[in-house]
Amino acid sequence: MPEVIVLNFKIGDMVERKSYSRDLMFIIDRIISTEEGENIAILKGLDKRIEADSPLHDLEFADRCLAKRKIARIDNRLDERAEEYLRKTTRTRWASPYMRTGKILHLDGDRKYSEKSTAYYKKLGLNAIVRNIPESRQPQVVVPMLTRYKPDILVMTGHDAILKKGRSYNYLYNYRNSKYFVKAVQEARKWGEDPSKLVIFARSMSKFF
């Protein structure tokens, strides 16, 4: 992707929002211009599966050392969970040598999280195919993907955010991407001779693992 520079910020920069007391770290996913000519950054959480938007003037660069420590903590958690899983499954497989895991198809809306998921599955020795599919496109591609890979387990994950004009946390359409996960599950349930056999996990995750 070509580098986009607008007012010293560019896609991929790690930033914080001043008006929110710098509560979370984000990565700039893209920069758009409104009809009024204001430049808005679309943000994705660094260690939480949150999507947000912010005017560029409300952003400041995040502390890169602190960001690296956050990323390292995520990687350490992945390693710890993988080791714990492998210890448990080694004991289980010794007791039941015929145990097997199903084939996994995982669609994730973020490229970096897709890469981390691929590494995690590989470390666990699971048969998993991970594809980076934006949340809004998952309903359109899920059936062709199921037809192509024929998994036993379908996982669909991504970022989400409550809309600024939303009034209820319990109302589906107050969220930016939740409706896409619901629609994707509905489409997936139409696939196959016996759709009930497909195990589905679909959610916009607040934290990565």
Tab-separated table of C-alpha atoms in Angstrom:
chain	number	residue	atom	x	y	z
A	1	MET	CA	0.000	0.000	0.000
A	2	PRO	CA	1.483	3.388	-0.923
A	3	GLU	CA	2.353	5.672	1.949
A	4	VAL	CA	-0.302	8.314	2.580
A	5	ILE	CA	0.864	11.416	4.416
A	6	VAL	CA	-1.644	13.972	5.703
A	7	LEU	CA	-0.697	16.602	8.284
A	8	ASN	CA	2.283	14.526	9.446
A	9	PHE	CA	0.149	11.418	10.066
A	10	LYS	CA	0.189	8.413	7.767
A	11	ILE	CA	-1.406	5.004	7.516
A	12	GLY	CA	0.196	2.615	10.008
A	13	ASP	CA	1.132	5.270	12.585
A	14	MET	CA	0.476	4.408	16.240
A	15	VAL	CA	-1.552	7.182	17.862
A	16	GLU	CA	-3.666	8.173	20.867
A	17	ARG	CA	-6.704	10.448	21.172
A	18	LYS	CA	-6.203	13.566	23.262
A	19	SER	CA	-9.912	14.104	23.956
A	20	TYR	CA	-10.157	10.615	25.492
A	21	SER	CA	-7.196	11.231	27.826
A	22	ARG	CA	-5.030	8.951	25.679
A	23	ASP	CA	-6.847	5.923	27.100
A	24	LEU	CA	-6.095	3.544	24.222
A	25	MET	CA	-3.489	3.084	21.529
A	26	PHE	CA	-4.586	2.834	17.914
A	27	ILE	CA	-3.114	2.254	14.487
A	28	ILE	CA	-4.275	4.509	11.650
A	29	ASP	CA	-6.036	2.234	9.165
A	30	ARG	CA	-6.958	4.905	6.634
A	31	ILE	CA	-7.511	8.653	6.313
A	32	ILE	CA	-10.607	10.122	4.692
A	33	SER	CA	-11.914	13.604	3.971
A	34	THR	CA	-15.443	14.685	4.891
A	35	GLU	CA	-17.688	16.811	2.715
A	36	GLU	CA	-16.720	19.733	4.946
A	37	GLY	CA	-13.072	19.187	4.084
A	38	GLU	CA	-12.030	17.807	7.477
A	39	ASN	CA	-9.479	14.977	7.531
A	40	ILE	CA	-10.625	12.014	9.624
A	41	ALA	CA	-8.532	9.016	10.647
A	42	ILE	CA	-10.156	5.584	10.844
A	43	LEU	CA	-8.457	3.855	13.763
A	44	LYS	CA	-8.062	0.246	14.861
A	45	GLY	CA	-7.080	-0.680	18.402
A	46	LEU	CA	-3.538	-1.855	19.000
A	47	ASP	CA	-4.401	-4.422	21.685
A	48	LYS	CA	-8.216	-4.209	21.757
A	49	ARG	CA	-10.525	-5.061	18.871
A	50	ILE	CA	-12.006	-1.584	18.722
A	51	GLU	CA	-12.590	0.571	15.654
A	52	ALA	CA	-12.973	4.340	15.982
A	53	ASP	CA	-12.675	7.540	14.011
A	54	SER	CA	-11.037	10.796	15.005
A	55	PRO	CA	-10.191	14.156	13.465
A	56	LEU	CA	-6.461	14.405	12.892
A	57	HIS	CA	-6.143	17.408	15.183
A	58	ASP	CA	-7.244	15.217	18.119
A	59	LEU	CA	-4.424	12.715	17.586
A	60	GLU	CA	-0.892	12.556	18.846
A	61	PHE	CA	1.793	9.974	18.270
A	62	ALA	CA	1.885	7.142	20.808
A	63	ASP	CA	4.972	6.272	22.806
A	64	ARG	CA	6.620	3.652	20.578
A	65	CYS	CA	8.440	1.987	23.470
A	66	LEU	CA	5.184	1.554	25.369
A	67	ALA	CA	3.478	0.282	22.205
A	68	LYS	CA	6.222	-2.302	21.709
A	69	ARG	CA	5.760	-3.466	25.294
A	70	LYS	CA	2.016	-3.866	24.705
A	71	ILE	CA	2.669	-5.918	21.569
A	72	ALA	CA	5.217	-8.032	23.462
A	73	ARG	CA	2.640	-8.729	26.182
A	74	ILE	CA	0.169	-9.915	23.541
A	75	ASP	CA	2.793	-12.224	22.038
A	76	ASN	CA	3.685	-13.553	25.505
A	77	ARG	CA	0.020	-14.304	26.235
A	78	LEU	CA	-0.215	-16.188	22.950
A	79	ASP	CA	2.868	-18.230	23.826
A	80	GLU	CA	1.564	-19.005	27.324
A	81	ARG	CA	-1.832	-20.100	26.025
A	82	ALA	CA	-0.251	-22.207	23.310
A	83	GLU	CA	2.003	-23.961	25.809
A	84	GLU	CA	-0.912	-24.557	28.178
A	85	TYR	CA	-3.021	-25.971	25.339
A	86	LEU	CA	-0.219	-28.243	24.151
A	87	ARG	CA	0.329	-29.588	27.678
A	88	LYS	CA	-3.362	-30.405	28.039
A	89	THR	CA	-3.784	-31.946	24.602
A	90	THR	CA	-0.621	-34.030	24.985
A	91	ARG	CA	-2.113	-35.639	28.103
A	92	THR	CA	-5.499	-36.076	26.411
A	93	ARG	CA	-4.044	-37.619	23.269
A	94	TRP	CA	-1.970	-40.011	25.376
A	95	ALA	CA	-5.204	-41.121	27.073
A	96	SER	CA	-7.232	-41.096	23.827
A	97	PRO	CA	-5.028	-41.668	20.762
A	98	TYR	CA	-8.012	-41.408	18.393
A	99	MET	CA	-8.790	-37.778	19.264
A	100	ARG	CA	-8.612	-35.386	16.317
A	101	THR	CA	-9.301	-31.718	15.698
A	102	GLY	CA	-11.453	-30.381	12.885
A	103	LYS	CA	-10.397	-28.237	9.965
A	104	ILE	CA	-10.728	-24.515	10.758
A	105	LEU	CA	-11.539	-21.624	8.433
A	106	HIS	CA	-10.910	-18.266	10.108
A	107	LEU	CA	-11.962	-14.951	8.512
A	108	ASP	CA	-10.595	-11.854	10.226
A	109	GLY	CA	-11.101	-8.216	9.300
A	110	ASP	CA	-7.573	-7.056	10.137
A	111	ARG	CA	-4.375	-8.079	8.377
A	112	LYS	CA	-2.106	-7.952	11.438
A	113	TYR	CA	-4.488	-9.996	13.560
A	114	SER	CA	-4.828	-12.469	10.688
A	115	GLU	CA	-1.066	-12.927	10.691
A	116	LYS	CA	-1.011	-13.423	14.469
A	117	SER	CA	-3.834	-15.941	14.241
A	118	THR	CA	-1.958	-17.885	11.559
A	119	ALA	CA	1.127	-18.058	13.783
A	120	TYR	CA	-0.991	-19.098	16.774
A	121	TYR	CA	-2.706	-21.933	14.927
A	122	LYS	CA	0.609	-23.126	13.544
A	123	LYS	CA	2.151	-23.172	17.008
A	124	LEU	CA	-0.770	-25.261	18.244
A	125	GLY	CA	-0.458	-27.673	15.344
A	126	LEU	CA	-4.042	-27.047	14.228
A	127	ASN	CA	-5.294	-27.443	10.669
A	128	ALA	CA	-6.400	-23.850	10.081
A	129	ILE	CA	-6.766	-21.578	7.078
A	130	VAL	CA	-6.823	-17.850	7.905
A	131	ARG	CA	-7.958	-15.215	5.428
A	132	ASN	CA	-7.974	-11.435	5.901
A	133	ILE	CA	-11.504	-10.388	4.889
A	134	PRO	CA	-12.916	-6.973	5.915
A	135	GLU	CA	-15.894	-7.293	8.247
A	136	SER	CA	-18.299	-5.761	5.721
A	137	ARG	CA	-17.337	-8.327	3.041
A	138	GLN	CA	-17.560	-11.448	5.193
A	139	PRO	CA	-21.270	-12.056	4.415
A	140	GLN	CA	-20.518	-12.025	0.671
A	141	VAL	CA	-17.479	-14.315	0.723
A	142	VAL	CA	-18.291	-16.769	3.508
A	143	VAL	CA	-20.207	-19.298	1.366
A	144	PRO	CA	-17.629	-19.350	-1.477
A	145	MET	CA	-14.897	-19.779	1.152
A	146	LEU	CA	-16.795	-22.624	2.823
A	147	THR	CA	-17.310	-24.297	-0.536
A	148	ARG	CA	-13.631	-23.987	-1.368
A	149	TYR	CA	-12.114	-25.128	1.948
A	150	LYS	CA	-14.902	-27.320	3.427
A	151	PRO	CA	-14.036	-26.725	7.089
A	152	ASP	CA	-15.535	-28.296	10.190
A	153	ILE	CA	-15.223	-25.065	12.173
A	154	LEU	CA	-15.803	-21.495	10.981
A	155	VAL	CA	-14.387	-18.534	12.924
A	156	MET	CA	-15.222	-14.925	11.992
A	157	THR	CA	-13.683	-12.068	13.936
A	158	GLY	CA	-12.878	-8.392	13.572
A	159	HIS	CA	-13.043	-4.920	15.052
A	160	ASP	CA	-16.214	-3.152	16.112
A	161	ALA	CA	-17.392	0.154	17.556
A	162	ILE	CA	-20.594	1.612	18.891
A	163	LEU	CA	-21.815	4.457	16.709
A	164	LYS	CA	-21.725	7.942	18.185
A	165	LYS	CA	-25.482	8.380	17.721
A	166	GLY	CA	-26.252	4.983	19.232
A	167	ARG	CA	-28.611	4.992	22.185
A	168	SER	CA	-28.588	1.395	23.369
A	169	TYR	CA	-25.762	-1.072	23.865
A	170	ASN	CA	-28.247	-3.891	23.220
A	171	TYR	CA	-29.355	-2.676	19.792
A	172	LEU	CA	-27.491	-4.453	16.994
A	173	TYR	CA	-27.541	-1.587	14.517
A	174	ASN	CA	-25.894	0.802	16.962
A	175	TYR	CA	-22.657	-1.048	16.206
A	176	ARG	CA	-20.496	-0.535	13.153
A	177	ASN	CA	-19.757	-4.163	12.248
A	178	SER	CA	-21.884	-6.499	14.400
A	179	LYS	CA	-24.600	-6.669	11.733
A	180	TYR	CA	-22.065	-8.103	9.293
A	181	PHE	CA	-21.221	-10.975	11.643
A	182	VAL	CA	-24.927	-11.753	12.078
A	183	LYS	CA	-25.486	-11.731	8.315
A	184	ALA	CA	-22.374	-13.858	7.713
A	185	VAL	CA	-23.614	-16.489	10.174
A	186	GLN	CA	-27.007	-16.519	8.450
A	187	GLU	CA	-25.305	-17.070	5.092
A	188	ALA	CA	-23.007	-19.769	6.487
A	189	ARG	CA	-26.013	-21.676	7.846
A	190	LYS	CA	-27.256	-22.111	4.267
A	191	TRP	CA	-24.090	-23.980	3.237
A	192	GLY	CA	-23.695	-27.723	2.950
A	193	GLU	CA	-26.027	-30.682	2.963
A	194	ASP	CA	-26.332	-30.499	6.756
A	195	PRO	CA	-25.618	-26.900	7.863
A	196	SER	CA	-26.047	-27.824	11.544
A	197	LYS	CA	-22.774	-29.784	11.442
A	198	LEU	CA	-20.713	-26.629	10.899
A	199	VAL	CA	-19.462	-25.186	14.202
A	200	ILE	CA	-19.430	-21.368	14.054
A	201	PHE	CA	-17.736	-18.786	16.252
A	202	ALA	CA	-18.437	-15.194	15.208
A	203	ARG	CA	-17.714	-12.074	17.207
A	204	SER	CA	-16.098	-8.684	17.185
A	205	MET	CA	-13.434	-9.202	19.801
A	206	SER	CA	-12.668	-6.556	22.418
A	207	LYS	CA	-9.285	-8.104	23.103
A	208	PHE	CA	-7.027	-10.296	21.033
A	209	PHE	CA	-6.944	-13.678	22.798
